[in-house]
Coordinates of C-alpha atoms in Angstrom, one line a residue:
M958 CA -24.0 -3.8 9.9
V959 CA -24.2 -0.1 10.7
Q960 CA -25.7 2.1 7.9
I961 CA -25.9 5.9 7.7
N962 CA -28.4 7.5 5.5
E963 CA -28.2 10.8 3.6
Y964 CA -29.4 12.7 6.7
G965 CA -26.5 11.3 8.9
E966 CA -28.9 9.0 10.8
E967 CA -27.6 5.6 11.9
R968 CA -29.4 2.3 11.8
V969 CA -28.3 -1.3 12.1
K970 CA -29.1 -3.6 9.2
E971 CA -29.2 -7.3 9.8
V972 CA -28.0 -9.6 7.0
Y973 CA -28.7 -13.3 7.3
T974 CA -25.7 -15.3 6.3
K975 CA -23.6 -18.4 6.9
Y976 CA -20.0 -18.6 7.8
P977 CA -17.9 -21.0 5.8
M978 CA -14.6 -22.6 6.6
Y979 CA -12.5 -25.0 4.5
L980 CA -11.1 -28.3 5.6
I981 CA -8.9 -31.0 4.1
A982 CA -9.0 -34.6 5.3
K983 CA -6.1 -36.2 7.1
K984 CA -5.7 -39.9 7.9
L985 CA -9.4 -40.5 7.1
S986 CA -11.1 -40.3 3.7
T987 CA -13.2 -37.2 2.8
D988 CA -16.4 -39.2 3.2
E989 CA -15.4 -40.4 6.6
V990 CA -14.5 -36.9 7.7
I991 CA -17.9 -35.6 6.5
D992 CA -19.7 -38.4 8.4
N993 CA -17.9 -37.3 11.6
I994 CA -18.6 -33.6 11.4
K995 CA -22.1 -33.6 10.0
R996 CA -23.3 -35.0 13.4
D997 CA -22.6 -31.7 15.1
P998 CA -25.9 -29.6 15.4
K999 CA -23.9 -26.4 14.8
V1000 CA -23.0 -27.4 11.3
S1001 CA -25.6 -26.0 8.8
D1002 CA -24.3 -27.4 5.5
I1003 CA -21.4 -29.4 4.1
K1004 CA -20.1 -29.3 0.5
V1005 CA -17.1 -30.9 -1.3
E1006 CA -15.3 -28.6 -3.8
S1007 CA -12.4 -29.2 -6.1
W1008 CA -9.5 -26.7 -5.4
S1009 CA -6.0 -26.3 -6.8
L1010 CA -3.1 -27.1 -4.5
P1011 CA 0.1 -25.1 -3.9
P1012 CA 2.9 -24.7 -4.7
W1013 CA 2.3 -24.9 -8.5
Y1014 CA -1.5 -25.2 -8.4
D1015 CA -1.3 -27.9 -11.1
K1016 CA -3.0 -30.6 -8.9
K1017 CA -6.5 -30.7 -7.6
A1018 CA -7.9 -31.9 -4.2
D1019 CA -11.2 -32.4 -2.6
I1020 CA -11.8 -29.5 0.0
I1021 CA -14.6 -29.8 2.5
R1022 CA -16.6 -26.6 2.9
V1023 CA -18.4 -26.4 6.2
E1024 CA -21.0 -23.7 6.8
L1025 CA -22.1 -22.5 10.3
E1026 CA -24.9 -20.1 11.2
Y1027 CA -23.0 -18.7 14.2
Y1028 CA -19.6 -17.1 13.8
L1029 CA -18.6 -17.6 17.4
A1030 CA -19.0 -21.4 17.1
L1031 CA -16.3 -21.6 14.4
N1032 CA -13.1 -21.6 16.4
P1033 CA -14.3 -24.0 19.2
L1034 CA -15.5 -26.5 16.6
L1035 CA -12.3 -26.2 14.6
K1036 CA -10.1 -26.7 17.7
R1037 CA -12.0 -29.8 18.7
W1038 CA -11.8 -31.3 15.2
E1039 CA -8.1 -30.6 14.8
L1040 CA -7.4 -32.2 18.2
E1041 CA -9.1 -35.3 17.0
G1042 CA -6.5 -35.3 14.2
Y1043 CA -8.5 -36.2 11.1
L1044 CA -8.7 -32.9 9.4
E1045 CA -6.8 -29.6 8.9
R1046 CA -8.1 -26.1 8.1
V1047 CA -7.0 -24.5 4.9
N1048 CA -7.7 -21.0 3.5
V1049 CA -7.3 -19.1 6.8
Q1050 CA -7.3 -16.1 4.6
P1051 CA -9.7 -14.8 3.4
S1052 CA -11.6 -15.0 6.6
S1053 CA -15.1 -16.5 7.0
K1054 CA -16.6 -13.0 7.4
T1055 CA -14.9 -11.8 4.2
I1056 CA -16.2 -14.8 2.2
S1057 CA -19.7 -14.1 3.6
L1058 CA -19.6 -10.5 2.5
I1059 CA -18.4 -11.5 -1.0
E1060 CA -21.1 -14.2 -1.4
N1061 CA -23.8 -11.9 -0.2
G1062 CA -22.7 -9.2 -2.7
I1063 CA -22.1 -6.6 0.0
V1064 CA -19.8 -3.7 -1.0
L1065 CA -18.4 -2.0 2.1
F1066 CA -18.3 1.8 2.5
E1067 CA -20.8 2.3 -0.3
W1068 CA -24.0 4.2 0.0
D1069 CA -25.1 3.8 -3.7
S1070 CA -27.1 0.6 -4.0
E1071 CA -26.3 0.4 -7.7
V1072 CA -22.6 -0.1 -7.1
S1073 CA -21.8 -3.8 -6.9
D1074 CA -18.1 -3.8 -7.8
P1075 CA -15.8 -3.5 -4.8
W1076 CA -13.1 -2.2 -7.2
S1077 CA -15.2 0.8 -8.2
P1078 CA -12.9 3.9 -8.0
R1079 CA -15.7 6.1 -6.6
L1080 CA -16.7 6.7 -3.0
S1081 CA -20.1 8.2 -2.2
F1082 CA -21.2 8.7 1.4
P1083 CA -23.4 11.1 3.4
E1084 CA -21.9 13.6 5.7
L1085 CA -20.0 11.8 8.5
K1086 CA -19.2 13.4 11.8
I1087 CA -15.8 12.5 13.1
A1088 CA -14.0 12.9 16.4
S1089 CA -10.3 12.6 16.4
I1090 CA -8.6 12.5 19.8
T1091 CA -4.9 12.9 20.7
Y1092 CA -3.5 12.5 24.1
D1093 CA -0.2 14.0 25.1
E1094 CA 1.3 14.9 28.5
K1095 CA -2.1 14.4 30.3
R1096 CA -3.9 16.8 27.9
V1097 CA -6.7 15.5 25.7
K1098 CA -7.1 17.3 22.4
L1099 CA -10.3 16.9 20.4
N1100 CA -10.8 17.7 16.8
F1101 CA -14.4 17.5 15.6
Y1102 CA -15.0 17.7 11.9
A1103 CA -17.4 16.6 9.1
L1104 CA -16.4 14.6 6.0
S1105 CA -18.7 15.1 3.0
C1106 CA -18.5 14.1 -0.7
S1107 CA -20.8 17.0 -1.6
R1108 CA -18.6 19.6 0.1
N1109 CA -15.5 18.1 -1.4
R1110 CA -13.5 18.6 1.8
A1111 CA -13.3 18.0 5.5
T1112 CA -15.0 20.8 7.5
N1113 CA -13.7 21.6 10.9
F1114 CA -16.3 22.1 13.6
I1115 CA -14.3 22.7 16.8
E1116 CA -10.9 22.0 18.4
M1117 CA -10.6 22.0 22.1
E1118 CA -8.5 20.7 25.0
L1119 CA -9.7 18.8 28.1
H1120 CA -7.7 18.6 31.3
D1121 CA -9.5 15.5 32.5
E1122 CA -9.9 12.6 30.0
R1123 CA -13.1 11.5 31.8
D1124 CA -14.9 14.5 30.4
L1125 CA -14.3 13.1 26.9
V1126 CA -17.1 10.6 26.6
G1127 CA -19.9 13.1 26.7
Y1128 CA -18.6 14.8 23.6
L1129 CA -18.6 11.7 21.5
N1130 CA -22.2 10.7 21.3
E1131 CA -23.0 12.9 18.2
C1132 CA -20.1 11.4 16.1
N1133 CA -20.3 8.5 13.6
I1134 CA -16.6 7.7 13.6
I1135 CA -14.3 8.1 16.7
I1136 CA -10.5 7.9 16.3
L1137 CA -8.7 7.2 19.6
P1138 CA -5.1 6.8 20.6
K1139 CA -4.1 3.6 22.3
N1140 CA -2.6 5.5 25.3
L1141 CA -6.0 6.7 26.6
S1142 CA -7.1 4.9 29.8
E1143 CA -8.9 1.6 29.5
M1144 CA -11.9 3.1 31.1
I1145 CA -12.3 5.7 28.4
I1146 CA -11.7 3.2 25.6
D1147 CA -14.2 0.7 27.2
N1148 CA -16.8 3.5 27.4
A1149 CA -16.3 4.4 23.8
K1150 CA -16.6 0.7 22.8
N1151 CA -20.0 0.5 24.5
M1152 CA -21.4 3.4 22.5
R1153 CA -24.1 2.0 20.2
N1154 CA -23.5 2.1 16.4
K1155 CA -20.2 4.0 16.5
I1156 CA -17.3 3.1 14.3
L1157 CA -14.3 3.1 16.7
I1158 CA -10.7 3.3 15.4
I1159 CA -8.0 2.6 18.0
D1160 CA -4.3 2.6 17.5
V1161 CA -3.6 3.5 13.8
R1162 CA -0.6 1.3 12.7
N1163 CA -0.1 2.0 9.0
P1164 CA 0.9 5.1 6.9
I1165 CA -2.6 5.4 5.3
D1166 CA -3.7 8.5 7.2
S1167 CA -7.2 9.3 6.0
I1168 CA -10.7 7.9 6.3
P1169 CA -11.3 7.8 2.5
G1170 CA -8.0 6.0 2.1
W1171 CA -9.0 3.4 4.7
M1172 CA -12.4 3.1 3.0
I1173 CA -11.1 2.3 -0.5
I1174 CA -8.6 -0.3 0.9
G1175 CA -11.3 -1.7 3.3
R1176 CA -13.6 -2.1 0.3
I1177 CA -11.3 -4.1 -1.9
S1178 CA -10.1 -6.2 1.1
F1179 CA -13.6 -6.6 2.6
T1180 CA -12.1 -5.3 5.9
N1181 CA -13.9 -3.0 8.4
L1182 CA -12.5 0.5 9.1
N1183 CA -10.9 -0.3 12.5
E1184 CA -9.1 -3.3 11.1
V1185 CA -7.8 -1.4 8.1
A1186 CA -6.4 1.3 10.3
S1187 CA -4.8 -1.1 12.8
S1188 CA -3.4 -3.6 10.3
S1189 CA 0.0 -3.6 8.6
I1190 CA 0.1 -2.8 4.9
G1191 CA 1.4 -6.3 4.2
K1192 CA -1.5 -7.9 6.0
L1193 CA -4.0 -5.9 3.9
L1194 CA -2.1 -6.8 0.7
T1195 CA -2.2 -10.5 1.6
E1196 CA -6.0 -10.3 2.3
I1197 CA -6.5 -8.8 -1.2
E1198 CA -4.3 -11.5 -2.8
A1199 CA -6.1 -14.2 -0.8
I1200 CA -9.5 -13.0 -2.1
E1201 CA -8.2 -13.4 -5.6
A1202 CA -7.1 -16.9 -4.7
Y1203 CA -10.5 -17.7 -3.3
R1204 CA -12.2 -16.6 -6.5
R1205 CA -9.9 -18.9 -8.5
K1206 CA -10.3 -21.8 -6.0
M1207 CA -6.6 -21.8 -5.3
V1208 CA -5.8 -23.1 -1.7
V1209 CA -4.1 -20.3 0.3
P1210 CA -1.0 -21.7 2.1
N1211 CA -0.8 -21.1 5.8
I1212 CA 2.9 -20.4 5.5
R1213 CA 5.3 -19.5 2.7
I1214 CA 6.2 -22.7 0.8
Y1215 CA 8.5 -21.5 -1.9
N1216 CA 12.0 -22.1 -0.5
E1217 CA 15.1 -20.4 -1.7
G1218 CA 17.7 -22.6 -3.4
W1219 CA 21.4 -22.5 -2.5
R1220 CA 23.5 -19.7 -4.0
N1221 CA 27.2 -18.9 -4.2
V1222 CA 28.6 -15.5 -3.2
D1223 CA 28.8 -14.2 -6.8
E1224 CA 25.2 -15.1 -7.5
L1225 CA 24.0 -13.4 -4.3
L1226 CA 25.9 -10.2 -5.2
T1227 CA 24.5 -10.3 -8.7
Y1228 CA 20.8 -11.1 -8.1
D1229 CA 20.2 -9.8 -4.6
S1230 CA 21.8 -6.4 -4.7
G1231 CA 18.7 -4.2 -4.8
G1232 CA 17.7 -1.6 -7.4
L1233 CA 20.0 0.4 -9.6
I1234 CA 21.4 3.4 -7.6
G1235 CA 24.1 5.7 -8.8
I1236 CA 26.6 7.9 -6.9
P1237 CA 26.4 11.5 -8.3
E1238 CA 29.2 14.0 -8.3
A1239 CA 28.6 16.4 -5.4
G1240 CA 27.7 20.0 -6.4
V1241 CA 25.0 22.3 -7.8
Y1242 CA 23.4 21.8 -11.2
E1243 CA 21.1 24.1 -13.1
N1244 CA 18.2 23.2 -15.5
V1245 CA 17.6 19.7 -14.3
L1246 CA 14.8 17.4 -15.3
Q1247 CA 13.7 14.6 -13.0
I1248 CA 11.7 11.7 -14.5
D1249 CA 10.2 8.7 -12.7
F1250 CA 8.8 5.4 -13.8
S1251 CA 5.2 5.1 -12.7
S1252 CA 5.1 2.3 -10.0
L1253 CA 8.1 0.6 -11.5
Y1254 CA 8.1 -2.6 -9.4
P1255 CA 4.3 -3.2 -9.5
S1256 CA 4.3 -2.5 -13.2
I1257 CA 7.1 -5.0 -13.8
I1258 CA 5.3 -7.7 -11.7
S1259 CA 2.1 -7.1 -13.7
K1260 CA 3.7 -6.8 -17.2
F1261 CA 5.9 -9.8 -16.9
N1262 CA 3.4 -12.1 -15.1
I1263 CA 5.6 -12.5 -12.0
S1264 CA 4.0 -14.6 -9.3
P1265 CA 5.2 -17.4 -7.0
E1266 CA 3.5 -20.1 -9.1
T1267 CA 4.8 -18.8 -12.4
I1268 CA 8.6 -18.6 -11.6
D1269 CA 10.6 -21.6 -12.7
R1270 CA 7.4 -23.6 -13.0
P1271 CA 7.9 -27.3 -14.0
N1272 CA 5.8 -28.6 -16.9
C1273 CA 5.3 -25.2 -18.4
R1274 CA 4.5 -25.0 -22.2
N1275 CA 5.3 -21.3 -22.8
R1276 CA 8.2 -19.7 -20.9
L1277 CA 9.5 -16.1 -20.9
H1278 CA 13.3 -16.0 -20.6
L1279 CA 15.3 -12.7 -20.6
N1280 CA 19.0 -12.8 -21.4
D1281 CA 21.1 -13.4 -18.3
A1282 CA 18.0 -13.5 -16.1
P1283 CA 18.2 -15.7 -13.0
H1284 CA 14.7 -17.2 -13.5
E1285 CA 12.1 -18.0 -16.1
V1286 CA 8.4 -17.0 -16.1
C1287 CA 5.6 -19.3 -17.2
V1288 CA 3.0 -17.4 -19.3
D1289 CA 0.5 -20.3 -19.8
F1290 CA -1.9 -18.4 -17.5
D1291 CA -2.2 -15.1 -15.5
G1292 CA -0.3 -15.3 -12.2
L1293 CA -2.1 -14.6 -8.9
V1294 CA 0.1 -11.8 -7.7
S1295 CA 0.6 -10.2 -11.2
S1296 CA -3.2 -10.2 -11.7
T1297 CA -3.8 -8.6 -8.3
L1298 CA -1.2 -5.9 -9.0
K1299 CA -2.8 -5.2 -12.4
K1300 CA -6.1 -4.6 -10.7
L1301 CA -4.4 -2.2 -8.2
I1302 CA -2.6 -0.3 -11.0
D1303 CA -5.9 0.0 -12.9
L1304 CA -7.8 1.2 -9.7
R1305 CA -5.2 3.8 -9.0
S1306 CA -5.3 5.1 -12.6
K1307 CA -9.1 5.3 -12.5
I1308 CA -9.0 7.2 -9.2
K1309 CA -6.6 9.7 -10.7
E1310 CA -8.8 10.1 -13.8
I1311 CA -11.9 10.9 -11.7
N1312 CA -10.1 13.6 -9.8
G1313 CA -12.8 13.5 -7.1
P1314 CA -12.9 15.2 -3.7
F1315 CA -10.8 12.6 -2.0
S1316 CA -9.0 11.2 -5.0
K1317 CA -5.5 12.2 -3.7
T1318 CA -5.9 10.4 -0.4
M1319 CA -7.5 7.3 -2.0
E1320 CA -4.8 7.2 -4.6
K1321 CA -2.1 7.5 -2.0
A1322 CA -3.6 4.6 0.0
V1323 CA -3.7 2.3 -3.1
K1324 CA -0.1 3.3 -3.8
W1325 CA 1.0 2.2 -0.3
I1326 CA -0.4 -1.3 -1.0
M1327 CA 1.4 -1.4 -4.4
V1328 CA 4.7 -0.4 -2.8
A1329 CA 4.4 -3.3 -0.3
S1330 CA 3.8 -5.8 -3.1
F1331 CA 7.4 -6.0 -4.1
G1332 CA 8.9 -6.2 -0.6
Y1333 CA 6.4 -8.9 0.3
L1334 CA 7.6 -11.1 -2.6
G1335 CA 10.8 -11.5 -0.7
Y1336 CA 9.4 -11.5 2.8
R1337 CA 10.0 -14.8 4.6
N1338 CA 6.6 -15.0 6.2
A1339 CA 4.5 -13.9 3.2
R1340 CA 2.0 -16.4 2.1
F1341 CA 2.5 -15.4 -1.6
G1342 CA 6.3 -14.8 -1.3
N1343 CA 9.0 -16.2 -3.5
V1344 CA 12.6 -15.1 -3.5
G1345 CA 13.0 -16.0 -7.2
A1346 CA 10.1 -13.6 -8.1
Y1347 CA 11.8 -10.9 -5.9
E1348 CA 15.1 -11.4 -7.7
L1349 CA 13.6 -11.3 -11.1
V1350 CA 11.8 -8.0 -10.4
I1351 CA 15.2 -6.5 -9.4
F1352 CA 16.9 -7.9 -12.4
I1353 CA 14.3 -6.5 -14.8
S1354 CA 14.2 -3.1 -13.1
K1355 CA 18.0 -2.7 -13.6
K1356 CA 17.6 -3.6 -17.3
V1357 CA 14.8 -1.0 -17.6
M1358 CA 16.8 1.7 -15.9
N1359 CA 19.9 1.0 -18.0
K1360 CA 17.8 1.2 -21.1
A1361 CA 16.3 4.5 -20.0
I1362 CA 19.9 5.9 -19.4
E1363 CA 20.9 4.7 -22.8
I1364 CA 18.0 6.5 -24.5
S1365 CA 18.6 9.7 -22.5
L1366 CA 22.2 9.9 -23.6
K1367 CA 21.1 9.3 -27.3
N1368 CA 18.7 12.2 -26.9
G1369 CA 21.3 14.7 -25.8
F1370 CA 20.9 14.4 -22.0
N1371 CA 23.6 13.9 -19.4
V1372 CA 22.6 11.5 -16.6
L1373 CA 23.5 13.3 -13.4
H1374 CA 22.0 10.7 -11.1
Y1375 CA 19.7 7.7 -10.9
I1376 CA 17.9 6.1 -7.9
V1377 CA 15.9 2.9 -8.5
D1378 CA 13.1 4.4 -10.6
S1379 CA 14.2 8.0 -11.0
L1380 CA 16.6 9.8 -13.3
F1381 CA 18.1 13.3 -13.0
L1382 CA 18.9 14.7 -16.4
Q1383 CA 20.6 17.8 -17.8
K1384 CA 21.1 18.7 -21.4
F1385 CA 24.7 18.4 -22.6
S1386 CA 24.4 22.1 -23.4
K1387 CA 23.1 22.8 -19.9
E1388 CA 20.4 25.0 -21.4
L1389 CA 16.8 25.2 -20.3
I1390 CA 14.7 22.0 -21.1
N1391 CA 11.6 22.8 -23.0
D1392 CA 8.3 20.8 -23.1
M1393 CA 9.0 19.4 -26.6
D1394 CA 12.4 17.9 -25.6
A1395 CA 11.0 16.5 -22.3
N1396 CA 7.9 14.9 -24.0
R1397 CA 10.0 13.5 -26.8
L1398 CA 12.3 11.9 -24.3
L1399 CA 9.5 10.4 -22.2
G1400 CA 7.9 9.0 -25.4
E1401 CA 11.2 7.4 -26.5
I1402 CA 11.7 5.8 -23.1
E1403 CA 8.2 4.4 -22.9
K1404 CA 8.6 3.0 -26.4
G1405 CA 12.0 1.4 -25.5
T1406 CA 11.0 -0.1 -22.2
G1407 CA 7.3 -0.7 -22.5
L1408 CA 6.7 0.9 -19.2
K1409 CA 5.1 4.3 -18.3
I1410 CA 7.3 7.1 -17.2
K1411 CA 6.4 10.6 -16.2
E1412 CA 8.0 14.0 -15.5
E1413 CA 8.4 14.4 -11.8
Q1414 CA 10.1 17.9 -11.5
R1415 CA 12.0 20.5 -13.4
Y1416 CA 14.6 22.2 -11.2
K1417 CA 16.0 25.6 -11.6
W1418 CA 18.9 24.2 -9.6
I1419 CA 19.5 21.0 -7.7
I1420 CA 22.2 20.2 -5.1
F1421 CA 23.7 16.7 -4.5
P1422 CA 25.4 17.2 -1.1
K1423 CA 28.7 15.7 -0.1
A1424 CA 28.5 12.2 1.5
L1425 CA 29.4 11.8 5.2
N1426 CA 31.4 8.8 4.0
P1427 CA 34.6 10.3 2.5
I1428 CA 35.0 7.4 0.1
K1429 CA 31.9 8.5 -1.8
S1430 CA 31.5 11.8 -3.7
A1431 CA 27.9 12.5 -2.8
A1432 CA 25.1 10.9 -0.9
P1433 CA 23.0 8.8 -3.2
N1434 CA 19.7 9.3 -1.3
R1435 CA 19.8 13.0 -0.5
Y1436 CA 19.2 16.0 -2.8
Y1437 CA 17.9 19.5 -2.4
G1438 CA 16.5 21.7 -5.1
L1439 CA 14.3 24.6 -6.2
T1440 CA 11.7 24.1 -8.9
Y1441 CA 10.9 26.7 -11.6
D1442 CA 7.7 27.6 -9.7
G1443 CA 9.8 28.4 -6.6
E1444 CA 9.1 25.3 -4.5
L1445 CA 11.9 24.1 -2.2
I1446 CA 12.4 20.3 -2.4
V1447 CA 14.3 18.6 0.4
K1448 CA 14.7 14.8 0.0
G1449 CA 16.4 12.3 2.2
V1450 CA 15.9 14.5 5.3
K1451 CA 12.6 14.8 7.2
C1452 CA 11.9 18.4 7.8
E1453 CA 8.5 19.3 9.3
G1454 CA 7.1 22.6 8.1
I1455 CA 9.2 22.8 4.9
E1456 CA 7.2 20.7 2.5
G1457 CA 5.6 22.9 -0.2
L1458 CA 7.6 25.9 1.0
K1459 CA 7.9 28.6 -1.7
V1460 CA 11.1 30.6 -2.2
N1461 CA 10.2 33.4 -4.6
D1462 CA 12.6 36.1 -3.3
S1463 CA 15.9 36.2 -5.2
V1464 CA 17.9 37.2 -2.1
L1465 CA 16.4 34.4 0.0
E1466 CA 17.0 32.0 -2.9
E1467 CA 20.7 32.8 -3.0
K1468 CA 21.0 32.5 0.8
M1469 CA 19.2 29.2 0.7
K1470 CA 21.4 27.8 -2.0
K1471 CA 24.6 28.7 0.0
L1472 CA 23.1 27.2 3.1
L1473 CA 22.3 23.9 1.4
L1474 CA 25.8 23.7 -0.1
K1475 CA 27.6 24.5 3.1
N1476 CA 25.5 22.1 5.3
S1477 CA 27.9 19.8 7.2
H1478 CA 25.4 17.2 8.5
P1479 CA 21.8 16.3 7.5
R1480 CA 20.6 16.4 11.1
K1481 CA 21.4 20.1 11.3
L1482 CA 19.8 21.0 8.0
C1483 CA 16.1 21.4 9.1
G1484 CA 17.1 23.7 12.0
E1485 CA 19.4 25.8 9.7
I1486 CA 16.6 26.2 7.1
L1487 CA 14.0 27.3 9.7
F1488 CA 16.5 29.7 11.3
L1489 CA 17.2 31.3 7.9
L1490 CA 13.5 31.6 7.1
S1491 CA 12.8 33.3 10.5
K1492 CA 15.8 35.6 10.2
F1493 CA 14.9 36.6 6.6
S1494 CA 11.3 37.2 7.7
D1495 CA 12.3 39.4 10.6
K1496 CA 14.4 41.6 8.2
K1497 CA 11.7 42.1 5.7
P1498 CA 9.8 45.4 6.1

């Protein structure tokens, strides 16, 4: 393990450990399998443990735990044993390295020896020197900066360009973390890999775009920084769920084993149609309140105990059944996926409460894992996937949204639009919405649905543009608006350089409103906005 002290000095800490793997007997008895494998000198220890078996985890089986002192011996041994045909590996996730870290009580990315909980919402680390490299059109750009908890920010040291990537290596020796693009030459990447005690991150493949974000996810998934950056969100989520299964002694399936039953067309249209999305009337609306349910799908999974082994479970004593719901939920115990989501929701909430130097990037990283949780319930290759669970989440989300719409109407609000977990509301009188009215409405919806909801924005005006499809009045997934503090919001169109833009000039505001109303195609919108801004800037004295 590489450790960095408070002075930024690196040292390697050696931790003695054993690497476990889990096996189940085939053809032979458990005792006969143990007699065969204990003869190998690479095997350090063998134990027999009782684990619950999928799909319902209502039956137990003897699982053989084999411990090795050398990690590199694991795969060759396993391959030989499996070829002999008398055993099969189970619990591929979590990995042997992950289990070793857990059992040694090692918390990754934590420099405070008193912290023993990987789910702690705090990060504390000494100043880290980072080199981030981009490579484009045969130009190498270097950005050197320091990351420090005490300074509450990232401090830029230097930005520079190199015309020859071979000059790069000499600049990297002083850095703790090096972020490299995959398109650099193999020679440069190999040289970087050979640098002693450097954390090397190559080929970032997920939307978590910050080192503190990678750290918090790496800590709860017991995954090193490079693997976090280069793994899909789904893989990281599965590792976190597999760790929970390991703690409960639930065998992790190698493939998804919850198969979907036959459905007729009407059932598919009813239960597999996605979240509730409205079609607004195109036009401009003033004094609009946007409210959002907080992490709607993860909250439903957690609140209603939705997990593959709880959906339509046989031999269940206590069932939760909602009117017209396509599936029932067993509530005899806390489900694996629902428990994992509850921990993620709690972690995100605690990070927000702390409001530390890197809370925003850490909270964003946890949110990405939570967002993936719903999609992975229905993903065909997900180890903890179940189409029934996926359908039930959609069903409940529609019930929740319809209840929120009903409560909004009763409280004097017209529902202009709704998208999955968001509502756009305007008073029937179209007058300004005050804090008292907004807070009363939020309280009523939370009470009526049992789920948290928050105010997202208050718009001075908002535009729902005409749809490209002439059959529809307006595009359901695009809207543009101006908040009361002058921020321009453009959703459904990716416009670089526009996020957070302030429009505080009344003349510019009126021109912007006309432009957004007249826009004929979303692909032209960004260019038109930027052209207007440059034109208006040139005219100002």
